[in-house]
Tab-separated table of C-alpha atoms in Angstrom:
chain	number	residue	atom	x	y	z
A	7	UNK	CA	72.542	101.643	98.095
A	8	UNK	CA	75.760	101.906	96.208
A	9	UNK	CA	78.250	104.313	97.749
A	10	UNK	CA	78.751	107.418	95.553
A	11	UNK	CA	82.006	107.206	93.694
A	12	UNK	CA	82.846	110.915	93.784
A	13	UNK	CA	83.293	112.336	97.265
A	14	UNK	CA	82.506	115.829	98.308
A	15	UNK	CA	85.655	117.705	99.406
A	16	UNK	CA	84.263	118.031	102.931
A	17	UNK	CA	83.678	114.295	103.290
A	18	UNK	CA	86.343	112.277	105.117
A	19	UNK	CA	88.989	110.445	103.193
A	20	UNK	CA	89.263	106.777	104.136
A	21	UNK	CA	91.717	106.095	106.906
A	22	UNK	CA	94.390	103.563	105.988
A	23	UNK	CA	94.091	100.006	107.241
A	24	UNK	CA	96.517	100.198	110.162
A	25	UNK	CA	96.657	96.396	110.339
A	26	UNK	CA	97.901	96.075	106.769
A	27	UNK	CA	101.563	95.291	106.196
A	28	UNK	CA	102.358	98.440	104.125
A	29	UNK	CA	100.981	100.757	106.825
A	30	UNK	CA	102.717	98.873	109.648
A	31	UNK	CA	105.943	98.919	107.636
A	32	UNK	CA	105.638	102.701	107.264
A	33	UNK	CA	105.156	103.110	111.009
A	34	UNK	CA	108.092	100.826	111.808
A	35	UNK	CA	110.471	102.516	109.369
A	36	UNK	CA	109.496	105.986	110.566
A	37	UNK	CA	110.034	105.000	114.191
A	38	UNK	CA	113.388	103.377	113.428
A	39	UNK	CA	114.565	106.457	111.534
A	40	UNK	CA	113.501	108.704	114.422
A	41	UNK	CA	115.379	106.542	116.941
A	42	UNK	CA	118.465	106.567	114.721
A	43	UNK	CA	118.398	110.351	114.350
A	44	UNK	CA	118.064	110.826	118.123
A	45	UNK	CA	120.938	108.404	118.736
A	46	UNK	CA	123.166	110.168	116.222
A	47	UNK	CA	122.248	113.594	117.599
A	48	UNK	CA	123.262	112.492	121.105
A	49	UNK	CA	126.833	111.907	119.900
A	50	UNK	CA	127.290	108.713	121.947
A	51	UNK	CA	127.850	106.458	118.949
A	52	UNK	CA	129.558	103.736	120.992
A	53	UNK	CA	126.485	102.967	123.048
A	54	UNK	CA	125.107	100.306	120.716
A	55	UNK	CA	123.190	98.623	123.524
A	56	UNK	CA	121.194	101.800	124.120
A	57	UNK	CA	120.552	102.130	120.403
A	58	UNK	CA	119.333	98.538	120.220
A	59	UNK	CA	116.978	99.048	123.149
A	60	UNK	CA	115.716	102.269	121.525
A	61	UNK	CA	114.970	100.492	118.254
A	62	UNK	CA	113.192	97.736	120.171
A	63	UNK	CA	111.152	100.329	122.075
A	64	UNK	CA	110.002	102.273	118.991
A	65	UNK	CA	109.217	99.006	117.165
A	66	UNK	CA	107.016	97.851	120.018
A	67	UNK	CA	105.449	101.315	120.220
A	68	UNK	CA	104.697	101.402	116.470
A	69	UNK	CA	103.025	97.999	116.688
A	70	UNK	CA	100.902	99.067	119.660
A	71	UNK	CA	99.809	102.253	117.883
A	72	UNK	CA	99.018	100.312	114.705
A	73	UNK	CA	96.930	97.710	116.549
A	74	UNK	CA	94.987	100.314	118.572
A	75	UNK	CA	94.202	102.423	115.494
A	76	UNK	CA	93.271	99.283	113.583
A	77	UNK	CA	90.778	98.232	116.262
A	78	UNK	CA	89.282	101.732	116.418
A	79	UNK	CA	89.293	102.387	112.658
A	80	UNK	CA	85.584	101.620	112.194
A	81	UNK	CA	84.660	104.044	114.953
A	82	UNK	CA	87.040	106.728	113.682
A	83	UNK	CA	85.605	106.522	110.163
A	84	UNK	CA	82.206	107.570	111.490
A	85	UNK	CA	83.518	110.986	112.478
A	86	UNK	CA	82.715	113.834	110.069
A	87	UNK	CA	85.128	115.844	107.960
A	88	UNK	CA	88.800	115.496	108.804
A	89	UNK	CA	88.120	114.458	112.402
A	90	UNK	CA	89.140	110.806	111.787
A	91	UNK	CA	92.726	111.922	111.194
A	92	UNK	CA	92.673	114.370	114.100
A	93	UNK	CA	91.293	111.702	116.444
A	94	UNK	CA	93.928	109.206	115.285
A	95	UNK	CA	96.646	111.795	115.952
A	96	UNK	CA	95.281	112.567	119.424
A	97	UNK	CA	95.139	108.859	120.294
A	98	UNK	CA	98.860	108.550	119.620
A	99	UNK	CA	99.788	110.971	122.406
A	100	UNK	CA	98.448	109.028	125.442
A	101	UNK	CA	99.739	105.755	123.965
A	102	UNK	CA	103.257	107.166	123.614
A	103	UNK	CA	103.048	108.855	127.012
A	104	UNK	CA	101.927	105.710	128.830
A	105	UNK	CA	104.485	103.536	127.028
A	106	UNK	CA	107.286	105.993	127.792
A	107	UNK	CA	106.340	106.122	131.470
A	108	UNK	CA	106.341	102.321	131.632
A	109	UNK	CA	109.705	102.118	129.841
A	110	UNK	CA	111.288	104.616	132.225
A	111	UNK	CA	109.909	102.746	135.238
A	112	UNK	CA	111.226	99.464	133.861
A	113	UNK	CA	114.675	100.993	133.297
A	114	UNK	CA	114.781	102.182	136.923
A	115	UNK	CA	113.471	98.903	138.319
A	116	UNK	CA	116.069	96.849	136.451
A	117	UNK	CA	118.789	99.458	137.124
A	118	UNK	CA	119.849	99.378	133.481
A	119	UNK	CA	120.853	103.044	133.418
A	120	UNK	CA	119.884	103.529	129.785
A	121	UNK	CA	117.751	106.613	130.439
A	122	UNK	CA	119.592	109.563	131.959
A	123	UNK	CA	116.653	112.008	131.946
A	124	UNK	CA	113.952	112.056	134.557
A	125	UNK	CA	110.621	110.349	133.916
A	126	UNK	CA	108.745	113.610	133.222
A	127	UNK	CA	111.356	114.857	130.743
A	128	UNK	CA	111.548	111.470	129.001
A	129	UNK	CA	107.771	111.266	128.615
A	130	UNK	CA	107.544	114.908	127.473
A	131	UNK	CA	110.233	114.531	124.810
A	132	UNK	CA	108.770	111.325	123.453
A	133	UNK	CA	105.272	112.796	123.270
A	134	UNK	CA	106.590	115.850	121.386
A	135	UNK	CA	108.497	113.657	118.939
A	136	UNK	CA	105.431	111.456	118.487
A	137	UNK	CA	103.254	114.528	117.877
A	138	UNK	CA	105.537	115.739	115.084
A	139	UNK	CA	106.076	112.336	113.504
A	140	UNK	CA	102.413	111.360	113.894
A	141	UNK	CA	101.271	114.540	112.169
A	142	UNK	CA	103.706	113.946	109.309
A	143	UNK	CA	102.693	110.290	108.878
A	144	UNK	CA	98.969	110.998	108.990
A	145	UNK	CA	99.443	113.863	106.544
A	146	UNK	CA	101.185	111.444	104.211
A	147	UNK	CA	98.350	108.924	104.534
A	148	UNK	CA	95.793	111.675	103.910
A	149	UNK	CA	97.541	112.940	100.767
A	150	UNK	CA	97.944	109.355	99.524
A	151	UNK	CA	94.228	108.677	100.104
A	152	UNK	CA	93.254	111.855	98.251
A	153	UNK	CA	95.530	110.904	95.368
A	154	UNK	CA	94.004	107.424	95.174
A	155	UNK	CA	90.479	108.855	95.163
A	156	UNK	CA	91.316	111.304	92.376
A	157	UNK	CA	93.095	108.606	90.384
A	158	UNK	CA	90.133	106.275	90.828
A	159	UNK	CA	87.715	109.008	89.723
A	160	UNK	CA	89.713	109.728	86.573
A	161	UNK	CA	90.196	106.031	85.846
A	162	UNK	CA	86.514	105.224	86.356
A	163	UNK	CA	85.459	108.111	84.105
A	164	UNK	CA	87.818	106.906	81.368
A	165	UNK	CA	86.732	103.310	81.794
A	166	UNK	CA	83.027	104.134	81.625
A	167	UNK	CA	83.528	106.297	78.542
A	168	UNK	CA	85.514	103.582	76.801
A	169	UNK	CA	83.164	100.814	77.923
A	170	UNK	CA	80.138	102.648	76.552
A	171	UNK	CA	81.726	103.033	73.128
A	172	UNK	CA	81.033	100.466	70.455
A	173	UNK	CA	82.758	101.347	67.207
A	174	UNK	CA	80.353	102.970	64.717
A	175	UNK	CA	81.577	100.732	61.897
A	176	UNK	CA	80.436	97.654	63.854
A	177	UNK	CA	76.961	99.149	64.300
A	178	UNK	CA	76.690	100.117	60.641
A	179	UNK	CA	77.924	96.718	59.449
A	180	UNK	CA	75.524	94.932	61.795
A	181	UNK	CA	72.536	96.982	60.641
A	182	UNK	CA	73.454	96.355	57.012
A	183	UNK	CA	73.639	92.649	57.780
A	184	UNK	CA	70.192	92.767	59.386
A	185	UNK	CA	68.775	94.674	56.410
A	186	UNK	CA	70.182	92.072	54.021
A	187	UNK	CA	68.802	89.182	56.089
A	188	UNK	CA	65.251	90.464	56.479
A	189	UNK	CA	63.999	89.316	53.036
A	190	UNK	CA	66.168	86.175	52.984
A	191	UNK	CA	66.045	84.838	56.551
A	192	UNK	CA	63.771	86.815	58.888
A	193	UNK	CA	64.514	84.475	61.808
A	194	UNK	CA	68.269	85.080	61.496
A	195	UNK	CA	67.648	88.813	61.234
A	196	UNK	CA	65.610	88.694	64.437
A	197	UNK	CA	68.345	86.755	66.251
A	198	UNK	CA	70.921	89.277	65.067
A	199	UNK	CA	68.869	92.198	66.382
A	200	UNK	CA	68.549	90.420	69.752
A	201	UNK	CA	72.300	89.776	69.868
A	202	UNK	CA	73.019	93.401	68.991
A	203	UNK	CA	70.600	94.651	71.647
A	204	UNK	CA	72.265	92.460	74.291
A	205	UNK	CA	75.695	93.826	73.369
A	206	UNK	CA	74.489	97.395	73.699
A	207	UNK	CA	72.817	96.634	77.016
A	208	UNK	CA	76.140	95.344	78.310
A	209	UNK	CA	78.013	98.350	76.918
A	210	UNK	CA	75.620	100.736	78.660
A	211	UNK	CA	75.896	98.849	81.962
A	212	UNK	CA	72.177	97.980	82.009
A	213	UNK	CA	72.572	94.276	82.612
A	214	UNK	CA	71.054	92.444	85.563
A	215	UNK	CA	73.256	90.539	87.960
A	216	UNK	CA	76.103	93.044	88.148
A	217	UNK	CA	77.786	93.438	91.525
A	218	UNK	CA	78.569	96.738	93.231
A	219	UNK	CA	81.678	97.215	91.074
A	220	UNK	CA	79.740	96.637	87.873
A	221	UNK	CA	81.241	93.183	87.329
A	222	UNK	CA	79.593	90.286	85.618
A	223	UNK	CA	81.045	86.808	85.388
A	224	UNK	CA	83.336	85.106	82.920
A	225	UNK	CA	80.463	82.882	81.821
A	226	UNK	CA	78.313	85.913	81.002
A	227	UNK	CA	81.191	87.540	79.136
A	228	UNK	CA	81.703	84.414	77.033
A	229	UNK	CA	77.985	84.399	76.228
A	230	UNK	CA	78.299	87.987	74.999
A	231	UNK	CA	81.285	86.951	72.887
A	232	UNK	CA	79.148	84.241	71.314
A	233	UNK	CA	76.553	86.869	70.381
A	234	UNK	CA	79.197	89.173	68.927
A	235	UNK	CA	80.828	86.381	66.927
A	236	UNK	CA	77.429	85.219	65.672
A	237	UNK	CA	76.880	88.680	64.181
A	238	UNK	CA	80.327	88.737	62.602
A	239	UNK	CA	79.844	85.168	61.349
A	240	UNK	CA	76.822	86.286	59.360
A	241	UNK	CA	78.857	89.074	57.789
A	242	UNK	CA	82.101	87.190	57.103
A	243	UNK	CA	80.708	83.713	56.553
A	244	UNK	CA	83.252	80.905	56.227
A	245	UNK	CA	86.122	83.396	56.334
A	246	UNK	CA	85.701	83.585	60.123
A	247	UNK	CA	86.508	80.453	62.064
A	248	UNK	CA	86.620	80.262	65.870
A	249	UNK	CA	88.413	77.777	68.103
A	250	UNK	CA	87.593	77.693	71.811
A	251	UNK	CA	89.431	76.004	74.671
A	252	UNK	CA	87.897	77.649	77.733
A	253	UNK	CA	86.274	74.747	79.577
A	254	UNK	CA	88.847	74.715	82.388
A	255	UNK	CA	88.039	78.278	83.481
A	256	UNK	CA	85.685	79.022	86.413
A	257	UNK	CA	82.534	80.433	84.863
A	258	UNK	CA	81.737	82.435	88.030
A	259	UNK	CA	85.037	84.344	87.930
A	260	UNK	CA	84.214	88.093	88.361
A	261	UNK	CA	84.968	90.044	85.195
A	262	UNK	CA	84.175	93.621	84.099
A	263	UNK	CA	81.619	93.674	81.328
A	264	UNK	CA	82.927	93.858	77.760
A	265	UNK	CA	86.518	93.294	78.837
A	266	UNK	CA	87.175	90.578	76.259
A	267	UNK	CA	84.905	91.835	73.485
A	268	UNK	CA	87.245	94.653	72.314
A	269	UNK	CA	90.079	92.136	72.031
A	270	UNK	CA	88.001	89.718	69.977
A	271	UNK	CA	86.751	92.611	67.853
A	272	UNK	CA	90.353	93.645	67.202
A	273	UNK	CA	91.197	90.054	66.282
A	274	UNK	CA	88.350	89.964	63.747
A	275	UNK	CA	88.868	93.451	62.390
A	276	UNK	CA	92.667	93.413	62.052
A	277	UNK	CA	93.351	89.682	61.726
A	278	UNK	CA	90.468	88.135	59.767
A	279	UNK	CA	88.789	90.895	57.791
A	280	UNK	CA	91.887	91.973	55.759
A	281	UNK	CA	92.586	88.382	54.634
A	282	UNK	CA	90.802	87.201	51.500
A	283	UNK	CA	90.877	83.625	52.761
A	284	UNK	CA	89.971	84.642	56.309
A	285	UNK	CA	91.412	82.835	59.287
A	286	UNK	CA	90.875	81.435	62.765
A	287	UNK	CA	90.383	83.346	65.990
A	288	UNK	CA	91.554	81.223	68.920
A	289	UNK	CA	90.273	81.647	72.465
A	290	UNK	CA	92.189	79.691	75.091
A	291	UNK	CA	92.117	79.743	78.876
A	292	UNK	CA	93.746	77.975	81.780
A	293	UNK	CA	94.247	78.250	85.512
A	294	UNK	CA	97.742	79.239	86.596
A	295	UNK	CA	98.150	79.141	90.364
A	296	UNK	CA	96.153	81.972	91.936
A	297	UNK	CA	95.150	83.426	88.559
A	298	UNK	CA	93.489	82.590	85.275
A	299	UNK	CA	95.155	83.177	81.920
A	300	UNK	CA	93.096	83.980	78.812
A	301	UNK	CA	94.675	84.158	75.357
A	302	UNK	CA	93.125	85.570	72.187
A	303	UNK	CA	95.029	84.911	68.973
A	304	UNK	CA	94.485	85.780	65.321
A	305	UNK	CA	96.541	85.461	62.133
A	306	UNK	CA	98.844	88.323	61.262
A	307	UNK	CA	97.886	90.344	58.233
A	308	UNK	CA	100.433	91.773	55.807
A	309	UNK	CA	98.186	94.787	55.212
A	310	UNK	CA	99.108	98.057	56.972
A	311	UNK	CA	97.415	98.556	60.324
A	312	UNK	CA	94.257	100.628	60.146
A	313	UNK	CA	93.860	103.836	62.053
A	314	UNK	CA	92.564	103.316	65.544
A	315	UNK	CA	94.349	100.024	65.982
A	316	UNK	CA	95.405	99.621	69.614
A	317	UNK	CA	92.648	101.643	71.271
A	318	UNK	CA	90.764	98.535	72.356
A	319	UNK	CA	93.947	97.031	73.801
A	320	UNK	CA	94.760	100.240	75.685
A	321	UNK	CA	91.215	100.234	77.027
A	322	UNK	CA	91.626	96.679	78.315
A	323	UNK	CA	95.019	97.452	79.900
A	324	UNK	CA	93.584	100.401	81.850
A	325	UNK	CA	90.535	98.472	82.970
A	326	UNK	CA	92.573	95.444	84.078
A	327	UNK	CA	95.031	97.637	86.018
A	328	UNK	CA	92.181	99.527	87.679
A	329	UNK	CA	90.134	96.444	88.537
A	330	UNK	CA	92.764	93.844	89.500
A	331	UNK	CA	95.810	95.877	90.555
A	332	UNK	CA	99.513	95.214	89.969
A	333	UNK	CA	99.248	91.412	90.115
A	334	UNK	CA	97.358	91.402	86.818
A	335	UNK	CA	99.066	91.647	83.445
A	336	UNK	CA	98.134	92.180	79.810
A	337	UNK	CA	100.690	91.182	77.196
A	338	UNK	CA	100.331	91.482	73.435
A	339	UNK	CA	102.597	90.795	70.482
A	340	UNK	CA	103.392	88.640	67.489
A	341	UNK	CA	104.205	84.985	68.086
A	342	UNK	CA	105.240	83.424	64.824
A	343	UNK	CA	102.500	84.040	62.287
A	344	UNK	CA	99.873	84.943	64.861
A	345	UNK	CA	99.158	87.922	67.064
A	346	UNK	CA	98.442	86.906	70.660
A	347	UNK	CA	96.939	88.907	73.506
A	348	UNK	CA	97.325	87.301	76.941
A	349	UNK	CA	95.491	88.378	80.103
A	350	UNK	CA	96.559	87.181	83.538
A	351	UNK	CA	93.821	87.942	86.078
A	352	UNK	CA	94.295	87.082	89.780
A	353	UNK	CA	91.614	85.502	91.902
A	354	UNK	CA	89.966	87.615	94.579
A	355	UNK	CA	91.786	88.062	97.902
A	356	UNK	CA	90.856	89.985	101.008
A	357	UNK	CA	93.758	92.359	100.403
A	358	UNK	CA	92.492	93.113	96.914
A	359	UNK	CA	89.024	93.815	98.252
A	360	UNK	CA	90.387	96.237	100.823
A	361	UNK	CA	92.491	98.020	98.249
A	362	UNK	CA	89.567	98.422	95.890
A	363	UNK	CA	87.379	99.586	98.741
A	364	UNK	CA	89.830	102.425	99.298
A	365	UNK	CA	89.560	103.355	95.645
A	366	UNK	CA	85.812	103.788	95.721
């Protein structure tokens, strides 16, 4: 069963992936800052060797804590409420205590003389510092997780509302086209009704084959575009011409439903419809390293932009940012006598999957 998107306030927030580079970097930087503050507070600024050993110690300690919490993350996530964070905090104390005891014993065995305090005092001070820093770090991770969940909830609500909306003028125009075709070409009218029904099924998210994130595939999205353009072709006739160069794209590439349709609709509505002679909508695609690039272009019209222009593009930008993260990009603007919208969508990686799992 699909995991509910909205969490109850009493349910646990997802613990961070302690094996990920951002989390390990946070632990390392926090430990280094703590060691620097202690060294500065001691006033012995000439003892650079002691400072170096201290940085090495806290770096090793941060890595050990990160690895242990990473290995136990699955077990910790099973705890109810806020207990995963409390258990993670409590696990830090014995790790720091044992590591401090070992470090003090090693200093005595090698007669390095770096630690002037006794073993008990050294262990006690380090455990207290770790308790304070650990609580602060875990509080930061908790607040960040809550913020991501709220942001994901707001983004998903906006995306679903925008995805479910098909402009009323398109529905009215399509129904008028069907009404005009019924006495002239009943077969074409029937095909148009089927195409329109398929578009609305996709808009309402009632399409088979969607994955747990509600994605379809690029091939399915292009099939929907063909249905949409077939409807518009009946209405605009020879004024609407379409050029496609999409054969190099992987048809199984995961894509949110109706991601491209608003862009093509904008191209038809604002680029073709205002022109008496019509024009050509161009769909191009290519692979670019670890991403695919899709371009939708239409001729520029000299007529003033209609109200509502840009909403479909804003919709696509939000959905792309929510679904693919910062490595994706949506660019739009005039290039010569044509208006071009370019989408750069990265291929799936394990890191992306983990990040999106935290958003759900």
